[in-house]
Amino acid sequence: MLNERASRRKDDSTPPPGKLSSPEMDLPNVLPGFEQINRYWDKRQCVFAAKILPGEFYVSKQGEMIVTVLGSCVSACIRDPIVGVGGMNHFMLPEQRENMVASRRESDESTRYGNWAMEFLINEILKLGGRRGNLEIKLFGGSRVIQGMKNLDVGSGNVDFVRDYIRQEGLKIQSEDLGGTFPRKVLYFPDTGSVKVRKLKSIANNKLLERETQYAKQIKGKPTQGEVELF
Amino acid sequence: MTKILAVDDSTSMRQMVTFTLKGAGYDVIEAADGQEAFDKAKGDQVDLVLSDVNMPVMDGITLIKSLRGLDSYKFTPMLMLTTESAGDKKMEGKAAGATGWIVKPFNPDQLLSTIKKVLG
């Protein structure tokens, strides 16, 4: 019954009477695991949208738009154009503890965190039928917005990581808009692969700065782990 | 030396797992999919299998099922290490003969203590 309703909703382009002014009532079904993501009808783009915050990711199989605002954080927009599934993440690497200098890449907590952010997005796409060989990857963000200890450029650390990750995984970057000094608003359309990027040059970025600083604090030194069950 | 077969289609994941295991003194063999893992395990008896679930060519659950079909792997501990946390997938793993289910992200200490526990 549920499926029948969902497919009718997708196929029928004529909204039922009385629904014209409130398309948000008809939000497309969300994939399991993404129920907490903020979704809405975007009047400007005339499309259903999902807005992701630092530390979140979202994957869609239907014509939705994924939106985020990036300062020092980076986002990977990844899709399998053949299978028709794609998504976006939004993350930064946690700042290293002061005594962890020149530790090996595989061992440092900071890199591990980035690996998980990329792994979760790619795995979700693969789980929904995507294939590694088909993946189309676009990278955004990593501007000089927040500064770490010793005036470290947090953005450029994130950029280096995400480029390294893609190379190490044997994947290819289709396009990128990384670094610089301005925050970015990114609109991603996984069904077509198109991305709209707007550099935020004039608006007050206090909210963005606050959000990223809070996220940086939240992930610093916090060990990440999932559950373990022995049968 | 205890030998562990680490299976994951992501190079970064394999490196992270291998680094953790080698640091704890284990010998590690890597494989990028279930089929490669099956072939390596047949040629070289390992003491524990640590495998991802969603992989190309042969997935982790089929790998466990196939290995359990071999006399030499009837009692070998086999752990799944995956982003999958859904109950039905877990039950599928259990039915295939997995010893346990670890949801990513893993914490190195937690991974090592789980391995120690199942190795007995």
Short mmCIF file of C-alpha atoms in Angstrom, two decimals:
data_model
loop_
_atom_site.label_atom_id
_atom_site.label_comp_id
_atom_site.label_asym_id
_atom_site.label_seq_id
_atom_site.Cartn_x
_atom_site.Cartn_y
_atom_site.Cartn_z
CA MET A 1 0.00 0.00 0.00
CA LEU A 2 2.76 2.36 0.97
CA ASN A 3 4.73 1.62 -2.18
CA GLU A 4 1.68 2.06 -4.33
CA ARG A 5 1.15 5.49 -2.87
CA ALA A 6 4.80 6.44 -3.30
CA SER A 7 4.92 5.44 -6.95
CA ARG A 8 1.67 7.22 -7.72
CA ARG A 9 3.08 10.33 -6.10
CA LYS A 10 6.22 10.12 -8.19
CA ASP A 11 4.51 9.43 -11.51
CA ASP A 12 1.57 11.75 -11.20
CA SER A 13 2.74 15.24 -12.07
CA THR A 14 -0.64 16.82 -11.41
CA PRO A 15 -0.99 17.63 -7.74
CA PRO A 16 -4.31 16.70 -6.15
CA PRO A 17 -6.76 19.59 -5.68
CA GLY A 18 -5.97 21.77 -2.70
CA LYS A 19 -2.30 20.73 -2.57
CA LEU A 20 -1.01 23.37 -4.98
CA SER A 21 -0.01 25.89 -2.38
CA SER A 22 1.60 23.45 0.02
CA PRO A 23 3.82 21.00 -1.86
CA GLU A 24 5.78 20.34 1.34
CA MET A 25 2.87 18.11 2.36
CA ASP A 26 4.05 15.76 -0.35
CA LEU A 27 7.74 15.43 0.55
CA PRO A 28 9.12 12.41 -1.29
CA ASN A 29 9.85 9.36 0.83
CA VAL A 30 13.16 9.57 2.62
CA LEU A 31 15.66 6.70 2.48
CA PRO A 32 16.08 4.86 5.80
CA GLY A 33 18.66 6.49 8.06
CA PHE A 34 18.06 10.05 6.80
CA GLU A 35 14.83 10.81 8.65
CA GLN A 36 16.51 13.45 10.83
CA ILE A 37 17.67 15.57 7.88
CA ASN A 38 15.86 18.87 7.39
CA ARG A 39 13.81 18.62 4.16
CA TYR A 40 11.53 21.22 2.59
CA TRP A 41 10.09 22.58 -0.64
CA ASP A 42 12.49 25.14 -2.13
CA LYS A 43 10.32 27.79 -3.79
CA ARG A 44 13.18 29.42 -5.64
CA GLN A 45 14.48 26.26 -7.33
CA CYS A 46 11.02 24.66 -7.42
CA VAL A 47 12.37 21.40 -6.05
CA PHE A 48 12.33 19.37 -2.84
CA ALA A 49 15.48 20.08 -0.89
CA ALA A 50 17.49 18.52 1.94
CA LYS A 51 19.73 20.83 3.95
CA ILE A 52 22.73 19.25 5.62
CA LEU A 53 24.73 20.60 8.55
CA PRO A 54 28.36 19.94 9.54
CA GLY A 55 28.81 16.25 10.29
CA GLU A 56 25.72 15.16 8.36
CA PHE A 57 25.29 13.49 4.96
CA TYR A 58 22.33 12.78 2.71
CA VAL A 59 21.69 10.38 -0.15
CA SER A 60 18.76 10.46 -2.59
CA LYS A 61 17.41 8.35 -5.44
CA GLN A 62 14.86 10.87 -6.64
CA GLY A 63 14.98 14.41 -8.03
CA GLU A 64 15.86 16.23 -4.83
CA MET A 65 18.34 19.04 -4.27
CA ILE A 66 20.92 18.82 -1.47
CA VAL A 67 22.00 22.13 0.05
CA THR A 68 24.75 23.14 2.43
CA VAL A 69 26.82 26.16 3.43
CA LEU A 70 30.57 25.62 3.72
CA GLY A 71 33.27 27.67 5.32
CA SER A 72 36.40 25.71 6.24
CA CYS A 73 34.48 22.45 5.93
CA VAL A 74 34.47 20.40 2.73
CA SER A 75 31.69 18.55 0.92
CA ALA A 76 31.97 15.72 -1.54
CA CYS A 77 29.10 15.46 -4.02
CA ILE A 78 29.12 11.90 -5.31
CA ARG A 79 26.75 10.02 -7.59
CA ASP A 80 26.44 7.01 -9.81
CA PRO A 81 24.80 8.51 -12.92
CA ILE A 82 23.97 5.08 -14.36
CA VAL A 83 22.13 3.73 -11.34
CA GLY A 84 20.69 7.13 -10.43
CA VAL A 85 21.76 7.55 -6.83
CA GLY A 86 23.84 10.29 -5.28
CA GLY A 87 24.55 12.30 -2.19
CA MET A 88 26.60 14.84 -0.33
CA ASN A 89 28.53 14.94 2.94
CA HIS A 90 29.81 17.90 4.98
CA PHE A 91 32.76 17.55 7.33
CA MET A 92 36.09 18.84 8.57
CA LEU A 93 38.99 17.02 10.16
CA PRO A 94 39.18 17.37 13.91
CA GLU A 95 42.15 19.34 15.11
CA GLN A 96 45.11 17.21 16.15
CA ARG A 97 46.02 17.05 19.79
CA GLU A 98 49.15 19.08 20.36
CA ASN A 99 51.38 16.11 21.13
CA MET A 100 50.36 14.20 18.02
CA VAL A 101 52.90 15.54 15.60
CA ALA A 102 53.87 13.88 12.37
CA SER A 103 51.97 10.74 13.24
CA ARG A 104 51.37 8.30 10.43
CA ARG A 105 48.41 8.99 8.21
CA GLU A 106 46.66 5.71 8.98
CA SER A 107 46.93 6.18 12.71
CA ASP A 108 45.89 9.73 13.39
CA GLU A 109 42.43 10.37 14.72
CA SER A 110 41.99 13.33 12.47
CA THR A 111 42.41 11.36 9.24
CA ARG A 112 40.29 8.56 10.62
CA TYR A 113 37.40 10.95 11.10
CA GLY A 114 37.65 12.13 7.48
CA ASN A 115 37.85 8.53 6.25
CA TRP A 116 34.58 7.74 8.02
CA ALA A 117 32.81 10.77 6.54
CA MET A 118 33.79 9.68 3.03
CA GLU A 119 33.20 5.97 3.68
CA PHE A 120 29.67 6.53 4.98
CA LEU A 121 28.63 8.51 1.90
CA ILE A 122 30.27 6.17 -0.65
CA ASN A 123 29.01 3.02 1.10
CA GLU A 124 25.44 4.29 1.15
CA ILE A 125 25.61 4.89 -2.61
CA LEU A 126 27.10 1.42 -3.18
CA LYS A 127 24.49 -0.15 -0.93
CA LEU A 128 21.78 1.37 -3.15
CA GLY A 129 23.27 -0.26 -6.24
CA GLY A 130 26.00 2.22 -7.17
CA ARG A 131 29.34 0.95 -8.46
CA ARG A 132 32.75 2.34 -7.58
CA GLY A 133 33.77 2.49 -11.23
CA ASN A 134 30.80 4.73 -12.11
CA LEU A 135 31.25 7.31 -9.36
CA GLU A 136 31.25 10.95 -10.41
CA ILE A 137 32.87 13.12 -7.73
CA LYS A 138 32.79 16.88 -7.19
CA LEU A 139 34.49 18.61 -4.26
CA PHE A 140 33.72 21.97 -2.63
CA GLY A 141 34.71 24.12 0.32
CA GLY A 142 37.82 24.36 2.45
CA SER A 143 38.13 28.14 2.48
CA ARG A 144 40.15 30.11 5.04
CA VAL A 145 37.29 30.87 7.40
CA ILE A 146 38.26 29.48 10.77
CA GLN A 147 41.76 29.23 12.17
CA GLY A 148 43.09 26.45 14.33
CA MET A 149 45.90 26.39 16.83
CA LYS A 150 49.02 28.29 15.77
CA ASN A 151 46.96 30.00 13.06
CA LEU A 152 46.76 26.75 11.14
CA ASP A 153 44.62 27.03 8.00
CA VAL A 154 41.88 24.49 8.81
CA GLY A 155 40.36 24.74 5.33
CA SER A 156 43.52 23.80 3.49
CA GLY A 157 44.01 20.76 5.76
CA ASN A 158 40.54 19.58 4.77
CA VAL A 159 41.27 20.17 1.09
CA ASP A 160 44.53 18.18 1.26
CA PHE A 161 42.76 15.33 3.01
CA VAL A 162 39.84 15.02 0.61
CA ARG A 163 42.08 15.13 -2.48
CA ASP A 164 44.40 12.50 -0.96
CA TYR A 165 41.46 10.30 -0.07
CA ILE A 166 40.08 10.32 -3.62
CA ARG A 167 43.53 9.52 -5.04
CA GLN A 168 44.13 6.73 -2.55
CA GLU A 169 40.79 5.12 -3.34
CA GLY A 170 41.66 5.16 -7.05
CA LEU A 171 38.69 7.45 -7.79
CA LYS A 172 38.59 10.50 -10.04
CA ILE A 173 37.60 14.09 -9.32
CA GLN A 174 35.24 15.36 -11.99
CA SER A 175 35.37 18.98 -10.83
CA GLU A 176 36.21 21.00 -7.74
CA ASP A 177 35.93 24.45 -6.26
CA LEU A 178 38.18 24.43 -3.19
CA GLY A 179 40.10 26.89 -1.02
CA GLY A 180 40.00 30.66 -1.25
CA THR A 181 38.68 33.06 1.35
CA PHE A 182 34.91 33.10 0.86
CA PRO A 183 32.33 30.72 2.28
CA ARG A 184 30.17 28.89 -0.27
CA LYS A 185 26.56 27.94 -0.58
CA VAL A 186 26.37 24.70 -2.54
CA LEU A 187 23.26 23.36 -4.29
CA TYR A 188 23.68 19.81 -5.60
CA PHE A 189 21.26 18.00 -7.90
CA PRO A 190 22.25 14.32 -7.70
CA ASP A 191 19.90 13.25 -10.49
CA THR A 192 21.68 15.44 -13.08
CA GLY A 193 25.03 15.93 -11.33
CA SER A 194 24.70 19.67 -11.68
CA VAL A 195 26.03 21.92 -8.90
CA LYS A 196 25.37 25.58 -8.26
CA VAL A 197 27.92 27.36 -6.08
CA ARG A 198 27.43 30.82 -4.72
CA LYS A 199 30.35 32.56 -2.99
CA LEU A 200 29.08 34.42 0.04
CA LYS A 201 31.00 37.65 -0.21
CA SER A 202 28.95 40.22 1.56
CA ILE A 203 26.68 38.61 4.13
CA ALA A 204 27.52 38.51 7.80
CA ASN A 205 29.04 35.09 8.38
CA ASN A 206 28.85 35.02 12.14
CA LYS A 207 26.34 32.20 12.13
CA LEU A 208 28.47 30.06 9.82
CA LEU A 209 31.60 30.75 11.84
CA GLU A 210 29.79 29.93 15.05
CA ARG A 211 28.41 26.68 13.62
CA GLU A 212 31.78 25.51 12.30
CA THR A 213 33.61 26.43 15.51
CA GLN A 214 31.03 24.55 17.54
CA TYR A 215 31.33 21.52 15.23
CA ALA A 216 35.14 21.63 15.51
CA LYS A 217 34.86 21.60 19.31
CA GLN A 218 32.34 18.81 19.27
CA ILE A 219 34.51 16.43 17.21
CA LYS A 220 37.88 17.24 18.79
CA GLY A 221 39.26 14.28 20.67
CA LYS A 222 35.92 12.52 20.64
CA PRO A 223 36.47 8.85 19.91
CA THR A 224 33.99 7.57 17.36
CA GLN A 225 32.65 4.08 17.58
CA GLY A 226 29.67 2.00 16.52
CA GLU A 227 28.12 -0.88 18.39
CA VAL A 228 29.53 -4.39 18.69
CA GLU A 229 27.39 -7.53 18.90
CA LEU A 230 28.75 -11.02 19.34
CA PHE A 231 26.40 -13.79 18.20
CA MET B 1 51.80 -15.42 14.94
CA THR B 2 48.01 -15.03 14.77
CA LYS B 3 46.97 -14.37 11.18
CA ILE B 4 44.00 -12.14 10.33
CA LEU B 5 42.37 -11.73 6.92
CA ALA B 6 41.12 -8.12 6.54
CA VAL B 7 38.59 -7.64 3.73
CA ASP B 8 37.31 -4.26 2.51
CA ASP B 9 36.89 -2.68 -0.92
CA SER B 10 38.14 0.67 0.36
CA THR B 11 41.92 1.10 0.41
CA SER B 12 41.69 3.68 3.22
CA MET B 13 39.66 1.31 5.37
CA ARG B 14 42.07 -1.59 4.78
CA GLN B 15 44.99 0.64 5.72
CA MET B 16 43.31 1.77 8.93
CA VAL B 17 42.42 -1.79 9.92
CA THR B 18 45.82 -3.21 8.98
CA PHE B 19 47.64 -0.47 10.86
CA THR B 20 45.60 -1.17 14.00
CA LEU B 21 46.08 -4.95 13.78
CA LYS B 22 49.78 -4.88 12.95
CA GLY B 23 50.35 -2.43 15.79
CA ALA B 24 48.89 -5.05 18.14
CA GLY B 25 51.23 -7.72 16.79
CA TYR B 26 48.94 -9.57 14.39
CA ASP B 27 49.97 -10.79 10.98
CA VAL B 28 47.57 -9.37 8.37
CA ILE B 29 46.53 -10.50 4.90
CA GLU B 30 44.40 -8.02 2.90
CA ALA B 31 41.74 -8.59 0.26
CA ALA B 32 39.59 -6.06 -1.64
CA ASP B 33 36.51 -8.25 -2.18
CA GLY B 34 34.94 -11.52 -1.09
CA GLN B 35 36.28 -13.57 -3.98
CA GLU B 36 39.87 -12.43 -3.45
CA ALA B 37 39.46 -13.12 0.27
CA PHE B 38 38.06 -16.61 -0.38
CA ASP B 39 40.95 -17.50 -2.68
CA LYS B 40 43.55 -16.19 -0.21
CA ALA B 41 41.91 -17.95 2.75
CA LYS B 42 41.90 -21.26 0.89
CA GLY B 43 45.58 -20.99 0.05
CA ASP B 44 46.69 -19.77 3.47
CA GLN B 45 44.87 -20.80 6.67
CA VAL B 46 44.03 -17.71 8.76
CA ASP B 47 42.97 -17.53 12.42
CA LEU B 48 40.32 -14.83 12.05
CA VAL B 49 38.38 -13.16 9.23
CA LEU B 50 37.37 -9.48 9.54
CA SER B 51 35.17 -8.49 6.63
CA ASP B 52 33.13 -5.62 5.24
CA VAL B 53 29.61 -6.48 3.99
CA ASN B 54 28.92 -4.46 0.82
CA MET B 55 31.67 -5.23 -1.69
CA PRO B 56 31.86 -5.81 -5.44
CA VAL B 57 32.35 -9.29 -6.98
CA MET B 58 31.45 -11.16 -3.77
CA ASP B 59 29.89 -9.53 -0.70
CA GLY B 60 30.95 -10.24 2.88
CA ILE B 61 27.98 -12.42 3.80
CA THR B 62 28.50 -14.71 0.78
CA LEU B 63 32.19 -14.87 1.75
CA ILE B 64 31.36 -16.08 5.27
CA LYS B 65 28.86 -18.63 3.93
CA SER B 66 31.42 -19.92 1.41
CA LEU B 67 34.19 -20.17 4.00
CA ARG B 68 31.94 -22.02 6.46
CA GLY B 69 31.48 -24.62 3.74
CA LEU B 70 35.17 -25.50 3.98
CA ASP B 71 36.25 -27.96 6.69
CA SER B 72 39.24 -25.79 7.62
CA TYR B 73 37.00 -22.77 8.38
CA LYS B 74 34.14 -24.41 10.27
CA PHE B 75 35.25 -22.97 13.63
CA THR B 76 37.31 -19.92 12.64
CA PRO B 77 36.03 -16.64 14.19
CA MET B 78 34.57 -14.37 11.51
CA LEU B 79 33.64 -10.76 12.30
CA MET B 80 31.75 -8.37 10.07
CA LEU B 81 32.98 -4.75 10.14
CA THR B 82 30.44 -2.61 8.35
CA THR B 83 28.45 0.62 8.13
CA GLU B 84 25.32 -1.58 8.03
CA SER B 85 23.44 -1.48 11.30
CA ALA B 86 20.05 -2.78 10.11
CA GLY B 87 18.76 -5.74 12.10
CA ASP B 88 17.78 -7.88 9.10
CA LYS B 89 21.24 -7.60 7.55
CA LYS B 90 22.74 -8.56 10.90
CA MET B 91 20.49 -11.61 11.09
CA GLU B 92 21.58 -12.56 7.58
CA GLY B 93 25.19 -12.38 8.75
CA LYS B 94 24.43 -14.49 11.79
CA ALA B 95 22.66 -17.10 9.66
CA ALA B 96 25.64 -17.18 7.27
CA GLY B 97 27.88 -18.11 10.19
CA ALA B 98 29.41 -14.81 11.34
CA THR B 99 30.73 -14.73 14.91
CA GLY B 100 29.95 -11.06 15.50
CA TRP B 101 28.96 -7.73 13.99
CA ILE B 102 30.94 -4.51 14.45
CA VAL B 103 29.36 -1.28 13.18
CA LYS B 104 31.71 1.34 11.73
CA PRO B 105 33.20 3.67 12.78
CA PHE B 106 35.43 1.49 14.90
CA ASN B 107 37.58 2.62 17.73
CA PRO B 108 40.98 0.82 17.58
CA ASP B 109 40.88 -0.28 21.25
CA GLN B 110 37.34 -1.57 20.89
CA LEU B 111 38.23 -3.47 17.71
CA LEU B 112 41.25 -5.09 19.35
CA SER B 113 39.38 -6.08 22.48
CA THR B 114 36.60 -7.68 20.40
CA ILE B 115 39.17 -9.62 18.38
CA LYS B 116 40.91 -10.80 21.54
CA LYS B 117 37.60 -11.95 22.96
CA VAL B 118 36.59 -14.04 19.95
CA LEU B 119 40.05 -15.54 19.55
CA GLY B 120 39.65 -16.85 23.13
#
